[in-house]
Short mmCIF file of C-alpha atoms in Angstrom, two decimals:
data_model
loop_
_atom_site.label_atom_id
_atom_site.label_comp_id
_atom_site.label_asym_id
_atom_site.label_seq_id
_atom_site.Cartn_x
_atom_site.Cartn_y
_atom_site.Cartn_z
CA UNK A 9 115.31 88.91 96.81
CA UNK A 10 111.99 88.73 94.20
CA UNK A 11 110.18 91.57 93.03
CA UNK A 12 110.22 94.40 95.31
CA UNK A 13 106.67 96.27 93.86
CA UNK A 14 106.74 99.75 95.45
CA UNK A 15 102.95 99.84 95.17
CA UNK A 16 102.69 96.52 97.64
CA UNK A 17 105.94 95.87 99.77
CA UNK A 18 105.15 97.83 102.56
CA UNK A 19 108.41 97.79 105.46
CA UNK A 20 106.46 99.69 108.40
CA UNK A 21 108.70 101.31 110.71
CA UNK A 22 105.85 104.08 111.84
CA UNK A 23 104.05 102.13 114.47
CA UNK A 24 107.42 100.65 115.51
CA UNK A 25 108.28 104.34 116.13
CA UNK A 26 104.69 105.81 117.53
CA UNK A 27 105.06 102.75 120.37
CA UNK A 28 108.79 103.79 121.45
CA UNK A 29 107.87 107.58 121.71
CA UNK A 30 104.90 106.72 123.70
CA UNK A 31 107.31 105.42 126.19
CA UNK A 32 109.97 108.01 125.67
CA UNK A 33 111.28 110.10 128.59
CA UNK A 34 111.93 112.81 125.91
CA UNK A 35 109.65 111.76 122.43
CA UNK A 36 110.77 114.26 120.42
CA UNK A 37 114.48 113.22 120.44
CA UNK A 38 113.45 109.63 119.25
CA UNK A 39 115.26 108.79 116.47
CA UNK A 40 114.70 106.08 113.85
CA UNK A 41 117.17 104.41 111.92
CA UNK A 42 116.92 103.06 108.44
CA UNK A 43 119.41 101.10 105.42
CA UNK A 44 119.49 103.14 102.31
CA UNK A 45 118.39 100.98 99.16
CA UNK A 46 122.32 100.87 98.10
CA UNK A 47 123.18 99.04 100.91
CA UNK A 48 120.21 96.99 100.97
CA UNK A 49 120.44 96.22 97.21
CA UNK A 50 124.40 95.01 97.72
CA UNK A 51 123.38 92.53 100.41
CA UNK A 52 120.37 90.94 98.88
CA UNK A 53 120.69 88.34 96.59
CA UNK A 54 119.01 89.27 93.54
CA UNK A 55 116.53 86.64 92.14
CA UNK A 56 114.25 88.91 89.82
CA UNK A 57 115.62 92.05 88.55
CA UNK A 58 119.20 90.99 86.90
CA UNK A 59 119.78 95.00 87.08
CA UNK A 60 120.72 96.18 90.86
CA UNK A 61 120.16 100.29 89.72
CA UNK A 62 116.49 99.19 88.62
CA UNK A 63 116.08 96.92 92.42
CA UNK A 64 117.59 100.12 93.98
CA UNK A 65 115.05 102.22 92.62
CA UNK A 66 112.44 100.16 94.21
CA UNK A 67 113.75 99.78 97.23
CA UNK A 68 114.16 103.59 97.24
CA UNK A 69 110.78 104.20 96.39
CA UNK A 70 109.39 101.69 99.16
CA UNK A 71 111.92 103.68 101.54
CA UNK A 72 110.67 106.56 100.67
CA UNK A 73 107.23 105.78 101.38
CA UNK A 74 108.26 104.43 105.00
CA UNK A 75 110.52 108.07 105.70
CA UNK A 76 106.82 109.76 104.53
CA UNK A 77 104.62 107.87 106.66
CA UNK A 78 107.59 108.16 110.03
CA UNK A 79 106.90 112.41 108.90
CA UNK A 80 103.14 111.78 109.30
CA UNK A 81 103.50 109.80 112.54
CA UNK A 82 105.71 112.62 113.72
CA UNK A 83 109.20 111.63 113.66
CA UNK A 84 111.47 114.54 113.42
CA UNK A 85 114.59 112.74 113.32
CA UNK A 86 115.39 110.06 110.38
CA UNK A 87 119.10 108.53 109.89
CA UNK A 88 119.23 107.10 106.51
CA UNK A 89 122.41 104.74 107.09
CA UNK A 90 124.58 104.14 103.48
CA UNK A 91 127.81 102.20 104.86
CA UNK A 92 128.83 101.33 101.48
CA UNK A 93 129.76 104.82 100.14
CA UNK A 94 132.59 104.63 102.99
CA UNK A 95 133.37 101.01 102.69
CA UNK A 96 133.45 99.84 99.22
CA UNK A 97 134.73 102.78 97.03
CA UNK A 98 131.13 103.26 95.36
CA UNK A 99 131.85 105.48 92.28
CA UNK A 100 129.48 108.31 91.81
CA UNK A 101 128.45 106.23 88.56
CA UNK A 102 126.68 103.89 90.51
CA UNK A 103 124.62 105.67 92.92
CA UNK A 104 123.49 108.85 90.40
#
């Protein structure tokens, strides 16, 4: 993974989520799914940052702007999926 600018990497999941509730027998019970920067930062291969808290934080922040814009679209319910904090003993060190 190169840089991961939170001001241009955009990872749109709103429209993706405004199309399935238009279709939705019940729309307000349409939940959206998402990997949590930890996760995502574990998997990728790092090819710019040579510091995985500093990539985290930018994938967080680019996540973060995705989870605000689902909000404005009107998602209600948002599961922000962390498998590693079960699976590979993640010390509180690393994540605060």
């Amino acid at each position: 993974m190169g840089h991961v600018d939170p001001e241009t990497t955009y990872w749109t999941t709103s429209g993706e989520f405004v199309f399935v509730a238009k279709y939705a027998r019940d729309p307000e019970r349409v939940k959206v799914t998402m990997t949590g920067p930890h996760a995502l930062a574990r998997i990728a291969w790092d090819e710019y940052y040579g510091d995985i808290a500093a990539m985290m934080m930018d994938l967080a922040k680019v996540i973060n702007r995705n989870l605000r814009d689902l909000q404005d679209a009107g998602c209600r319910h948002i599961q922000l999926d962390e498998p590693l904090f079960a699976m590979a003993g993640i010390r509180r060190e690393e994540v605060c």
